[in-house]
Short mmCIF file of C-alpha atoms in Angstrom, two decimals:
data_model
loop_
_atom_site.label_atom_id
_atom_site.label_comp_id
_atom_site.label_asym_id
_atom_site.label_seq_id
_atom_site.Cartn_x
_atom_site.Cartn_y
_atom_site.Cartn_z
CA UNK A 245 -35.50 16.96 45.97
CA UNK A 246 -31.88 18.26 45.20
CA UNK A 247 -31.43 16.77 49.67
CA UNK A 248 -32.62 12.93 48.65
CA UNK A 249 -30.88 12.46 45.26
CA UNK A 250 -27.52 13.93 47.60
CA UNK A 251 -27.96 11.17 49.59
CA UNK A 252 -28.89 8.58 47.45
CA UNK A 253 -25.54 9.52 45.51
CA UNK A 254 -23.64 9.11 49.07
CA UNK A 255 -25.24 5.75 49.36
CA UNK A 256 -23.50 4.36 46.36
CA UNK A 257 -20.32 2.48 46.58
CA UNK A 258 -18.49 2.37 42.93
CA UNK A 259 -15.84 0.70 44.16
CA UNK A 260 -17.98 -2.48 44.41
CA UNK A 261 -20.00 -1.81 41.07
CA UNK A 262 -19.68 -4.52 38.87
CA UNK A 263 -18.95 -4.39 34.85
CA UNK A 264 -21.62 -5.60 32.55
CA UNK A 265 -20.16 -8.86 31.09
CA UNK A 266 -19.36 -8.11 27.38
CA UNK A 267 -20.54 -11.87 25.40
CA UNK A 268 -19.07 -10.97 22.21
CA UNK A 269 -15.76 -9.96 23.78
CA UNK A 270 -15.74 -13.07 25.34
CA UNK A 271 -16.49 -14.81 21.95
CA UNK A 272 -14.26 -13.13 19.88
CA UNK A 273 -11.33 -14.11 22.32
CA UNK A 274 -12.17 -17.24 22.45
CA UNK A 275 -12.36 -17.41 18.64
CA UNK A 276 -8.21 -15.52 18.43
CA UNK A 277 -7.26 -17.75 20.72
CA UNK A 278 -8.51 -20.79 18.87
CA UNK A 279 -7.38 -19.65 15.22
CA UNK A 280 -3.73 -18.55 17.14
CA UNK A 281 -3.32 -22.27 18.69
CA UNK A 282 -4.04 -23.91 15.16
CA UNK A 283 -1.54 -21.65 13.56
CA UNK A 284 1.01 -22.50 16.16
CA UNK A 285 0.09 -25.96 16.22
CA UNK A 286 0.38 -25.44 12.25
CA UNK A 287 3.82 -24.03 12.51
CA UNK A 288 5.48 -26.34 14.83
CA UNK A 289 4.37 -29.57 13.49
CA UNK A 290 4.48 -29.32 9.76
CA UNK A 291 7.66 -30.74 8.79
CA UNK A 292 7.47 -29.26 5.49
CA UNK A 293 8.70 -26.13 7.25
CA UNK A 294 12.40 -27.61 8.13
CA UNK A 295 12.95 -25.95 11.26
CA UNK A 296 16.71 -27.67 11.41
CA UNK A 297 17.47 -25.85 8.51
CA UNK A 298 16.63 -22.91 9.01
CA UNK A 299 18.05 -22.65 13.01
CA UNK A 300 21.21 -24.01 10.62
CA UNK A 301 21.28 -20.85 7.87
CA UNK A 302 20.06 -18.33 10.04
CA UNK A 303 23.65 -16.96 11.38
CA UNK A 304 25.24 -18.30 7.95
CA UNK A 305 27.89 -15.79 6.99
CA UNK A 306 26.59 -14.77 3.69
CA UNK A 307 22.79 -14.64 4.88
CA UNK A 308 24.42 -12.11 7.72
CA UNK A 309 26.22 -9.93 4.71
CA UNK A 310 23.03 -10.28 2.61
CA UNK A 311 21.25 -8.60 6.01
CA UNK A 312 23.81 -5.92 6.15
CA UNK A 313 23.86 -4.54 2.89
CA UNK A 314 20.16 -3.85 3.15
CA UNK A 315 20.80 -1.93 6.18
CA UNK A 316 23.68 0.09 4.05
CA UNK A 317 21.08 1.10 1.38
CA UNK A 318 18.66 1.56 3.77
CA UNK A 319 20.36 4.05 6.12
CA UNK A 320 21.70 5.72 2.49
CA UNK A 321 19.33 5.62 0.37
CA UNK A 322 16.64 7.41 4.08
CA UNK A 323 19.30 9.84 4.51
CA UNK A 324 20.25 10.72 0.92
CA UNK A 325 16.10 10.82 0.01
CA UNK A 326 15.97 12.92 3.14
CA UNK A 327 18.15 15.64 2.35
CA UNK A 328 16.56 15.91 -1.24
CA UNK A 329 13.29 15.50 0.22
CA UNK A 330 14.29 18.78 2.04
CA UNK A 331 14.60 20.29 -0.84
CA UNK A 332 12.03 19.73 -3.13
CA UNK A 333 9.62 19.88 0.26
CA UNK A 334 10.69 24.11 0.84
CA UNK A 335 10.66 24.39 -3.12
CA UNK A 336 7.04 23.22 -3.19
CA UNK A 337 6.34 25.87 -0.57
CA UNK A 338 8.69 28.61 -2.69
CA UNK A 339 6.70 31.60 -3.98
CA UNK A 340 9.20 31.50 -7.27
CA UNK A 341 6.60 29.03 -8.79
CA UNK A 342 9.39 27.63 -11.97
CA UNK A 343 11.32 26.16 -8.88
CA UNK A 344 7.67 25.43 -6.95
CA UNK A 345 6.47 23.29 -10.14
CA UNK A 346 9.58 21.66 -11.38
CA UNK A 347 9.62 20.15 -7.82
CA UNK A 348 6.13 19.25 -7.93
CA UNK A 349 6.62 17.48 -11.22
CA UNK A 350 9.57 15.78 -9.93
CA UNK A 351 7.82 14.35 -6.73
CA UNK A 352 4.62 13.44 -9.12
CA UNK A 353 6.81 11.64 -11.64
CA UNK A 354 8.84 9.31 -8.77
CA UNK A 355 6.13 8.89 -6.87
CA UNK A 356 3.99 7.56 -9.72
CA UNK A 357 7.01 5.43 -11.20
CA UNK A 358 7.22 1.94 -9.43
CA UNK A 359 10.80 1.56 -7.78
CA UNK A 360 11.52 -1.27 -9.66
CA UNK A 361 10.91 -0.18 -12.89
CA UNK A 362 13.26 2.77 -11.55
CA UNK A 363 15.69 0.35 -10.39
CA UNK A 364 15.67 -1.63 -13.73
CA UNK A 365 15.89 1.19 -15.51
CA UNK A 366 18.73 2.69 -13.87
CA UNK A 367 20.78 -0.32 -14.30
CA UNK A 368 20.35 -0.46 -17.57
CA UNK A 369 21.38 3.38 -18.30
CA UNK A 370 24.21 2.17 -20.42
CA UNK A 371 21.77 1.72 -23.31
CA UNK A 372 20.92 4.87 -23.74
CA UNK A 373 23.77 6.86 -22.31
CA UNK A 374 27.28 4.54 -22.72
CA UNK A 375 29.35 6.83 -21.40
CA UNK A 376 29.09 9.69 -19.23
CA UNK A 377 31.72 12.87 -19.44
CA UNK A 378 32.33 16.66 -18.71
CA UNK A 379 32.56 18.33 -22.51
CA UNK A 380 33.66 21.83 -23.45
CA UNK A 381 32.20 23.39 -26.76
CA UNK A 382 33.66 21.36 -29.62
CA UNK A 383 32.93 18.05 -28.26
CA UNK A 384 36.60 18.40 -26.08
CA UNK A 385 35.88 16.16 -23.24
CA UNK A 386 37.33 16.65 -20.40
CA UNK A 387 36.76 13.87 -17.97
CA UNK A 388 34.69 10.80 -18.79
CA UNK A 389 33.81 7.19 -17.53
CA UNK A 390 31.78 4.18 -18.63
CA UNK A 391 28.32 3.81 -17.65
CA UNK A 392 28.63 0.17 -17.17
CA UNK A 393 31.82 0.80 -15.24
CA UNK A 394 29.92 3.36 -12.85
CA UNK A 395 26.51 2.06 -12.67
CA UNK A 396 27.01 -1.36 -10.46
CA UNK A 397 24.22 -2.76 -9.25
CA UNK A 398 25.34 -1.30 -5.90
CA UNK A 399 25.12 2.33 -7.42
CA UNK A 400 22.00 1.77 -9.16
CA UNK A 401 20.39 0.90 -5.88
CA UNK A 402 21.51 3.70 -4.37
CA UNK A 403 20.16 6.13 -7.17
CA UNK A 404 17.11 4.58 -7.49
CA UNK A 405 15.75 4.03 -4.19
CA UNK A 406 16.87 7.46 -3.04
CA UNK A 407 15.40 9.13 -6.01
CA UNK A 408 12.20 7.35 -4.62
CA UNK A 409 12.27 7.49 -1.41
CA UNK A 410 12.73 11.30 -1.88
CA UNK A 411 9.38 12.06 -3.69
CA UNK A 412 7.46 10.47 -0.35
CA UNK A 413 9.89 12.32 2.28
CA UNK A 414 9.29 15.26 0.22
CA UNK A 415 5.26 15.01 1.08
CA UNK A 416 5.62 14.44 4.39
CA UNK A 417 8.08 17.48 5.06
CA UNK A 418 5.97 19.58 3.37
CA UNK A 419 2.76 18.26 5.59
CA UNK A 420 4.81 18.58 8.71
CA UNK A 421 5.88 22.09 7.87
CA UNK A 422 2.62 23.39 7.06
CA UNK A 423 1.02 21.47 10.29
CA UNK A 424 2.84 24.47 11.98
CA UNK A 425 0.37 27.68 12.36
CA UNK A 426 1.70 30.84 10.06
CA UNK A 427 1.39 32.90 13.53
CA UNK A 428 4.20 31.07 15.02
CA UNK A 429 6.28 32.82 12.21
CA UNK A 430 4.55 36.07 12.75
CA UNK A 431 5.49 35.84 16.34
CA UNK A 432 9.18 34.80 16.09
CA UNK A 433 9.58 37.80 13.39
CA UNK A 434 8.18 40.15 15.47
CA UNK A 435 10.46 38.99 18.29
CA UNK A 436 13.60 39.66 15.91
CA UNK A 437 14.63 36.25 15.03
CA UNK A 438 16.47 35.27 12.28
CA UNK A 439 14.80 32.79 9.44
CA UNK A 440 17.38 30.44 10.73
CA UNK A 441 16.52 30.65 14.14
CA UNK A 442 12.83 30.94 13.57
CA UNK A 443 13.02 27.08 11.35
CA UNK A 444 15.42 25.54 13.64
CA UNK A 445 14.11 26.65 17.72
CA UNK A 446 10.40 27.47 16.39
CA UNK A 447 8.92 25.92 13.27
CA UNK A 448 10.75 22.61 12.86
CA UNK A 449 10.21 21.57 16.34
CA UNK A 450 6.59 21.37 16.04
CA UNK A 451 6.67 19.90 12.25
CA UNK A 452 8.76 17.15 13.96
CA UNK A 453 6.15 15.72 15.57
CA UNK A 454 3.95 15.40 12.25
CA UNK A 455 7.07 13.99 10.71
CA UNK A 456 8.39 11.61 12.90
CA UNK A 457 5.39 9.10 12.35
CA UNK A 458 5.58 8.82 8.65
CA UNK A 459 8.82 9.07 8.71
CA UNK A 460 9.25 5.99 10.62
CA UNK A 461 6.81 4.10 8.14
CA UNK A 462 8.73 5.08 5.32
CA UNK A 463 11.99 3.54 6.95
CA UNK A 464 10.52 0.43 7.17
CA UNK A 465 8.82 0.47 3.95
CA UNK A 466 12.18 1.04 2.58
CA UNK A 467 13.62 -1.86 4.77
CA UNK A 468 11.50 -3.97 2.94
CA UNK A 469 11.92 -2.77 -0.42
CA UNK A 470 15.36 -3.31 -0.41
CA UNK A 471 14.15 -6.41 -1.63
CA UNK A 472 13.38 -5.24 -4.72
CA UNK A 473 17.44 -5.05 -5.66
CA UNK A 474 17.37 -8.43 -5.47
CA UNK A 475 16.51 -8.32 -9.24
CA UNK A 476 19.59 -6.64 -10.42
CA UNK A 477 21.58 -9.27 -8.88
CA UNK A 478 22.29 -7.55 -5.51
CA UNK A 479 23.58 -9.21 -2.58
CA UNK A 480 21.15 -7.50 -0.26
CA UNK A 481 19.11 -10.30 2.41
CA UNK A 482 16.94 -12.16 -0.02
CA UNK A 483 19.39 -12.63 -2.80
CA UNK A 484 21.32 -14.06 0.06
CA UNK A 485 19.15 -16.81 0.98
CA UNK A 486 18.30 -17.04 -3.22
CA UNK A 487 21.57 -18.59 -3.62
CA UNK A 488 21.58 -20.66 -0.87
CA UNK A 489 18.19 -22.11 -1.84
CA UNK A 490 18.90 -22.87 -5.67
CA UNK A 491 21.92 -24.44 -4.58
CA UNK A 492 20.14 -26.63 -2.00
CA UNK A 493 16.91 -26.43 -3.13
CA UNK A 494 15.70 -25.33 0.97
CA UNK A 495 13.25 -22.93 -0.62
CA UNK A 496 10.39 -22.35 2.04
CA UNK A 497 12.88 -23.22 4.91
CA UNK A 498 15.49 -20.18 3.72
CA UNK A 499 12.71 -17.95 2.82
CA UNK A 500 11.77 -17.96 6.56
CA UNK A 501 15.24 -16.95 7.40
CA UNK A 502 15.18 -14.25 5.56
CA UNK A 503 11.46 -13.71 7.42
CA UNK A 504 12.89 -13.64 10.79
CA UNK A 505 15.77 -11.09 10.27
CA UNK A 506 13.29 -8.39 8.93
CA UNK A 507 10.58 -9.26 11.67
CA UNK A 508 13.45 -8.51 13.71
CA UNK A 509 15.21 -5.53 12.59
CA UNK A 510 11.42 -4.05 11.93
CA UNK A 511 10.31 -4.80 15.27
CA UNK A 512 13.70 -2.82 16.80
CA UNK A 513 13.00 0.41 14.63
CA UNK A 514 9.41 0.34 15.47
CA UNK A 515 10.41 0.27 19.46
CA UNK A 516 12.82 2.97 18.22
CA UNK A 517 10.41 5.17 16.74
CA UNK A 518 7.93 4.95 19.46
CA UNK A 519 10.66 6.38 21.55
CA UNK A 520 11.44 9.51 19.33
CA UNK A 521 7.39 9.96 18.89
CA UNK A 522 7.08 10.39 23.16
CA UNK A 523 10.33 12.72 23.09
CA UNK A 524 8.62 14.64 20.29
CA UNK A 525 5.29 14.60 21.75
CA UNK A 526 6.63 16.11 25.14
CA UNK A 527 6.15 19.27 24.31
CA UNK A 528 2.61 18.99 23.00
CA UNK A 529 1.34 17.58 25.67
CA UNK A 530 2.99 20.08 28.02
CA UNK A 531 1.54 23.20 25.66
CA UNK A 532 -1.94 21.28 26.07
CA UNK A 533 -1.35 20.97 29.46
CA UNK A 534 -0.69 24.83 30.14
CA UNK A 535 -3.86 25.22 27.70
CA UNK A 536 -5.94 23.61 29.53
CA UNK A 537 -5.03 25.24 32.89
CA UNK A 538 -4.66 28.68 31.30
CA UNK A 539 -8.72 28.38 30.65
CA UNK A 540 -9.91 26.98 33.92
CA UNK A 541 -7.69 30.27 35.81
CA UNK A 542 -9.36 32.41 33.32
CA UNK A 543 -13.32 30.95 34.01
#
Protein backbone atom coordinates (compact mmCIF):
# COMPACT_ATOMS: atom_id res chain seq x y z
CA UNK A 1 0.00 0.00 0.00
CA UNK A 2 2.61 2.53 1.49
CA UNK A 3 4.79 1.13 -2.47
CA UNK A 4 1.63 2.41 -4.82
CA UNK A 5 0.64 5.68 -3.07
CA UNK A 6 4.93 6.30 -3.40
CA UNK A 7 4.51 6.09 -6.79
CA UNK A 8 1.45 7.63 -7.47
CA UNK A 9 3.04 10.72 -5.54
CA UNK A 10 6.17 10.42 -8.08
CA UNK A 11 3.71 10.51 -10.88
CA UNK A 12 2.52 13.95 -10.09
CA UNK A 13 3.92 16.98 -11.70
CA UNK A 14 3.01 20.30 -9.51
CA UNK A 15 4.74 22.31 -11.59
CA UNK A 16 1.97 21.94 -14.22
CA UNK A 17 -1.00 21.93 -11.60
CA UNK A 18 -3.30 24.48 -12.33
CA UNK A 19 -5.06 27.08 -9.72
CA UNK A 20 -8.74 26.83 -9.22
CA UNK A 21 -10.10 30.06 -10.85
CA UNK A 22 -11.34 32.30 -7.94
CA UNK A 23 -15.02 34.06 -9.64
CA UNK A 24 -15.43 36.45 -6.95
CA UNK A 25 -11.82 37.63 -7.14
CA UNK A 26 -12.35 38.13 -10.54
CA UNK A 27 -15.61 40.11 -9.78
CA UNK A 28 -14.51 42.13 -7.18
CA UNK A 29 -11.59 43.41 -9.47
CA UNK A 30 -13.53 44.05 -12.00
CA UNK A 31 -15.92 45.99 -9.75
CA UNK A 32 -12.36 48.36 -8.15
CA UNK A 33 -11.43 48.80 -11.33
CA UNK A 34 -14.75 50.14 -12.53
CA UNK A 35 -15.55 52.42 -9.36
CA UNK A 36 -11.47 53.63 -9.71
CA UNK A 37 -12.02 54.68 -13.58
CA UNK A 38 -15.30 56.70 -12.65
CA UNK A 39 -13.48 58.43 -9.89
CA UNK A 40 -10.65 59.31 -12.18
CA UNK A 41 -12.84 60.05 -14.92
CA UNK A 42 -14.69 62.15 -12.03
CA UNK A 43 -11.56 63.95 -11.10
CA UNK A 44 -10.17 64.92 -14.36
CA UNK A 45 -13.18 66.17 -16.04
CA UNK A 46 -15.13 68.11 -13.50
CA UNK A 47 -14.20 71.58 -14.01
CA UNK A 48 -15.53 72.55 -10.79
CA UNK A 49 -12.25 71.21 -9.46
CA UNK A 50 -9.92 74.09 -11.17
CA UNK A 51 -6.99 72.14 -11.83
CA UNK A 52 -5.16 75.56 -13.28
CA UNK A 53 -5.47 76.88 -10.04
CA UNK A 54 -4.39 74.76 -8.06
CA UNK A 55 -1.01 73.59 -10.37
CA UNK A 56 -0.87 77.75 -9.94
CA UNK A 57 -0.94 77.92 -5.75
CA UNK A 58 0.64 74.81 -5.13
CA UNK A 59 4.47 76.17 -4.92
CA UNK A 60 2.96 79.72 -3.81
CA UNK A 61 5.35 81.12 -1.27
CA UNK A 62 3.05 81.47 1.60
CA UNK A 63 1.23 78.00 0.97
CA UNK A 64 5.13 76.62 1.16
CA UNK A 65 5.63 78.62 4.74
CA UNK A 66 2.10 77.53 5.78
CA UNK A 67 3.63 73.72 4.97
CA UNK A 68 6.67 74.40 6.97
CA UNK A 69 5.48 75.57 10.09
CA UNK A 70 3.44 72.41 10.46
CA UNK A 71 6.50 70.48 10.07
CA UNK A 72 8.16 72.87 12.96
CA UNK A 73 5.34 71.94 15.43
CA UNK A 74 5.29 68.70 14.30
CA UNK A 75 8.93 67.66 14.76
CA UNK A 76 8.53 69.86 18.34
CA UNK A 77 5.66 69.28 19.59
CA UNK A 78 6.80 64.58 18.67
CA UNK A 79 9.97 65.28 20.29
CA UNK A 80 8.96 67.51 23.23
CA UNK A 81 5.68 64.88 23.88
CA UNK A 82 8.35 62.25 23.56
CA UNK A 83 10.63 63.13 26.17
CA UNK A 84 7.63 63.74 28.63
CA UNK A 85 6.06 60.73 27.40
CA UNK A 86 9.30 59.12 28.82
CA UNK A 87 8.55 60.24 31.80
CA UNK A 88 5.24 59.79 32.80
CA UNK A 89 5.63 56.15 30.80
CA UNK A 90 8.63 54.85 33.73
CA UNK A 91 6.47 56.81 36.43
CA UNK A 92 3.44 54.67 35.57
CA UNK A 93 5.70 51.65 36.00
CA UNK A 94 7.33 53.35 39.46
CA UNK A 95 6.63 51.30 42.60
CA UNK A 96 6.39 54.93 44.58
CA UNK A 97 2.62 54.85 43.61
CA UNK A 98 2.04 59.18 44.50
CA UNK A 99 4.43 59.59 41.42
CA UNK A 100 2.74 56.19 39.65
CA UNK A 101 -0.90 57.89 39.98
CA UNK A 102 -0.26 61.53 39.47
CA UNK A 103 1.11 60.31 36.07
CA UNK A 104 -1.72 58.18 35.44
CA UNK A 105 -4.10 61.02 36.12
CA UNK A 106 -2.15 63.24 33.98
CA UNK A 107 -2.16 60.86 30.87
CA UNK A 108 -6.12 60.15 31.66
CA UNK A 109 -6.91 63.85 31.82
CA UNK A 110 -4.97 64.81 28.21
CA UNK A 111 -5.91 61.99 26.69
CA UNK A 112 -9.61 62.48 27.45
CA UNK A 113 -9.40 66.39 26.71
CA UNK A 114 -9.85 67.08 22.88
CA UNK A 115 -6.65 69.01 21.54
CA UNK A 116 -8.56 71.72 20.51
CA UNK A 117 -10.32 72.52 23.38
CA UNK A 118 -6.60 72.30 24.84
CA UNK A 119 -5.41 74.50 22.23
CA UNK A 120 -8.25 77.08 22.77
CA UNK A 121 -7.83 76.99 26.08
CA UNK A 122 -4.27 77.59 26.22
CA UNK A 123 -4.52 80.59 24.14
CA UNK A 124 -6.76 82.07 26.07
CA UNK A 125 -4.70 81.60 29.52
CA UNK A 126 -4.57 85.30 29.91
CA UNK A 127 -8.07 85.22 31.37
CA UNK A 128 -7.44 83.49 34.10
CA UNK A 129 -3.78 84.00 34.75
CA UNK A 130 -2.71 87.78 33.18
CA UNK A 131 0.51 87.64 34.14
CA UNK A 132 2.89 85.10 35.02
CA UNK A 133 6.01 85.81 37.62
CA UNK A 134 8.61 84.27 40.12
CA UNK A 135 7.35 85.74 43.80
CA UNK A 136 9.17 85.58 47.11
CA UNK A 137 7.01 85.58 50.41
CA UNK A 138 5.41 89.03 50.61
CA UNK A 139 4.17 89.17 47.18
CA UNK A 140 8.06 90.58 46.08
CA UNK A 141 8.17 89.49 42.56
CA UNK A 142 11.01 88.85 41.17
CA UNK A 143 10.74 88.32 37.47
CA UNK A 144 7.44 88.52 35.60
CA UNK A 145 5.91 88.73 31.99
CA UNK A 146 2.51 89.09 30.34
CA UNK A 147 0.56 86.18 29.44
CA UNK A 148 -0.63 87.69 26.30
CA UNK A 149 2.92 88.76 25.58
CA UNK A 150 4.19 85.01 26.09
CA UNK A 151 1.39 82.96 24.96
CA UNK A 152 1.41 83.60 20.92
CA UNK A 153 -0.42 81.49 19.07
CA UNK A 154 2.93 79.93 18.11
CA UNK A 155 3.58 79.05 21.89
CA UNK A 156 0.22 77.90 22.55
CA UNK A 157 0.61 75.34 19.82
CA UNK A 158 3.54 74.19 21.06
CA UNK A 159 2.13 73.66 24.71
CA UNK A 160 -0.83 72.23 23.71
CA UNK A 161 -0.10 69.72 21.21
CA UNK A 162 2.89 68.48 23.17
CA UNK A 163 0.96 68.26 26.33
CA UNK A 164 -1.22 65.93 24.07
CA UNK A 165 0.73 64.22 22.18
CA UNK A 166 2.53 63.21 25.44
CA UNK A 167 -0.42 61.37 27.18
CA UNK A 168 -0.53 58.87 23.85
CA UNK A 169 3.47 58.48 23.65
CA UNK A 170 3.24 57.89 27.22
CA UNK A 171 0.90 54.57 26.50
CA UNK A 172 2.78 53.33 23.99
CA UNK A 173 6.23 53.51 25.93
CA UNK A 174 4.81 51.95 28.63
CA UNK A 175 3.30 48.98 26.21
CA UNK A 176 6.62 48.71 24.51
CA UNK A 177 8.49 48.45 27.76
CA UNK A 178 6.42 45.92 29.30
CA UNK A 179 6.30 43.86 25.78
CA UNK A 180 9.89 43.03 27.06
CA UNK A 181 9.92 39.66 29.33
CA UNK A 182 10.95 40.52 33.23
CA UNK A 183 13.69 37.60 32.67
CA UNK A 184 15.60 39.65 30.30
CA UNK A 185 16.21 41.93 33.42
CA UNK A 186 16.84 39.00 35.63
CA UNK A 187 19.44 37.88 33.20
CA UNK A 188 21.31 41.18 32.53
CA UNK A 189 21.41 41.64 36.56
CA UNK A 190 22.75 38.51 37.10
CA UNK A 191 25.37 39.19 34.42
CA UNK A 192 26.44 42.48 36.43
CA UNK A 193 25.05 45.14 34.32
CA UNK A 194 24.27 48.36 35.27
CA UNK A 195 20.36 49.67 35.12
CA UNK A 196 21.76 51.89 32.47
CA UNK A 197 23.23 49.36 30.51
CA UNK A 198 20.55 46.83 31.10
CA UNK A 199 17.61 49.77 29.47
CA UNK A 200 19.84 50.98 26.83
CA UNK A 201 21.81 47.39 25.15
CA UNK A 202 18.92 45.01 26.62
CA UNK A 203 15.41 46.23 27.37
CA UNK A 204 14.89 49.19 25.04
CA UNK A 205 16.03 47.39 22.06
CA UNK A 206 13.32 44.96 22.09
CA UNK A 207 10.52 47.64 23.32
CA UNK A 208 11.64 49.44 20.10
CA UNK A 209 10.14 47.27 17.98
CA UNK A 210 6.60 47.54 19.81
CA UNK A 211 7.18 51.25 19.68
CA UNK A 212 8.23 52.07 16.44
CA UNK A 213 4.73 51.20 14.84
CA UNK A 214 2.60 53.42 16.93
CA UNK A 215 4.94 55.67 17.08
CA UNK A 216 4.90 56.28 13.48
CA UNK A 217 0.96 56.59 13.57
CA UNK A 218 1.09 59.08 16.09
CA UNK A 219 3.51 61.27 13.87
CA UNK A 220 1.21 61.38 11.31
CA UNK A 221 -1.77 61.82 13.36
CA UNK A 222 -0.02 64.78 14.66
CA UNK A 223 0.87 65.90 11.02
CA UNK A 224 -2.58 66.19 10.52
CA UNK A 225 -3.67 67.77 13.56
CA UNK A 226 -1.59 70.53 13.13
CA UNK A 227 -4.54 71.59 11.47
CA UNK A 228 -6.30 72.16 14.33
CA UNK A 229 -4.00 75.57 15.05
CA UNK A 230 -5.51 76.84 12.29
CA UNK A 231 -8.20 78.15 14.74
CA UNK A 232 -6.02 80.34 16.79
CA UNK A 233 -5.00 82.10 13.76
CA UNK A 234 -1.79 80.12 12.99
CA UNK A 235 0.00 80.22 9.86
CA UNK A 236 0.47 76.49 9.75
CA UNK A 237 -0.68 74.75 5.90
CA UNK A 238 -4.40 75.22 5.98
CA UNK A 239 -4.55 78.69 7.34
CA UNK A 240 -2.26 79.20 4.43
CA UNK A 241 -4.48 78.28 1.71
CA UNK A 242 -7.57 79.98 4.17
CA UNK A 243 -6.30 83.24 3.20
CA UNK A 244 -5.67 82.68 -0.13
CA UNK A 245 -9.19 81.31 -0.65
CA UNK A 246 -11.26 84.17 1.15
CA UNK A 247 -9.32 86.48 -0.76
CA UNK A 248 -10.06 84.73 -4.08
CA UNK A 249 -12.79 82.87 -3.21
CA UNK A 250 -10.75 79.34 -4.92
CA UNK A 251 -12.21 77.37 -2.04
CA UNK A 252 -12.35 73.61 -3.25
CA UNK A 253 -9.42 74.30 -5.73
CA UNK A 254 -6.93 75.56 -2.63
CA UNK A 255 -8.30 73.05 -0.31
CA UNK A 256 -6.79 70.38 -2.66
CA UNK A 257 -3.50 72.07 -2.40
CA UNK A 258 -3.35 71.86 0.86
CA UNK A 259 -4.54 67.91 0.12
CA UNK A 260 -1.61 67.16 -1.94
CA UNK A 261 1.21 68.48 0.37
CA UNK A 262 0.02 66.21 3.32
CA UNK A 263 -0.64 63.14 0.93
CA UNK A 264 2.81 63.86 0.24
CA UNK A 265 4.74 64.49 3.26
CA UNK A 266 2.48 61.42 4.83
CA UNK A 267 3.31 59.16 2.16
CA UNK A 268 7.39 60.01 2.74
CA UNK A 269 7.16 59.27 6.62
CA UNK A 270 5.18 56.22 6.04
CA UNK A 271 8.12 54.88 3.48
CA UNK A 272 10.28 56.17 6.37
CA UNK A 273 8.81 54.24 9.01
CA UNK A 274 8.60 51.07 7.15
CA UNK A 275 12.31 51.38 6.94
CA UNK A 276 13.01 51.81 10.77
CA UNK A 277 10.23 48.86 11.41
CA UNK A 278 12.66 46.20 9.08
CA UNK A 279 15.89 47.64 10.93
CA UNK A 280 14.02 47.06 14.18
CA UNK A 281 12.59 43.84 13.24
CA UNK A 282 16.14 42.41 12.30
CA UNK A 283 16.80 41.16 15.28
CA UNK A 284 13.53 39.36 15.89
CA UNK A 285 13.55 37.61 13.12
CA UNK A 286 17.17 36.53 13.60
CA UNK A 287 16.28 35.39 17.51
CA UNK A 288 13.26 33.42 15.76
CA UNK A 289 15.47 32.19 13.40
CA UNK A 290 18.09 30.69 15.99
CA UNK A 291 14.73 29.48 17.82
CA UNK A 292 13.63 27.66 15.42
CA UNK A 293 16.92 25.87 14.59
CA UNK A 294 17.85 25.53 18.27
CA UNK A 295 14.60 23.00 18.45
CA UNK A 296 15.02 20.99 15.31
CA UNK A 297 19.12 20.25 16.69
CA UNK A 298 17.56 19.43 19.92
CA UNK A 299 14.60 16.76 18.36
Amino acid sequence: MSLMTQQSSEQIDVSQARGRVSWSRILGTVVLSLITLGVLWFVITNERFEWPVVWEYLFNPSVLLGLMMSLFLTVTAMTLGTMLGVVLAAGQLSDYWPYRWACIIFVGFFRGVPPLVQLIFWYNLAYLLPRISVTLPGDREVVGWSTNDLITPLTAAVIGLSLHQSAYMAEIIRAGLLSVDRGQHDAASAMGFSRWNTFSRIVLPQAMRVIIPPSGSQIIALLKGTSLVSVIAMGDLLHAVQVIYNRTYDVVPMLLVAVIWYLVVVTLLTLVQRRIEEHFGRGDAQSRVRAVSGKESTT
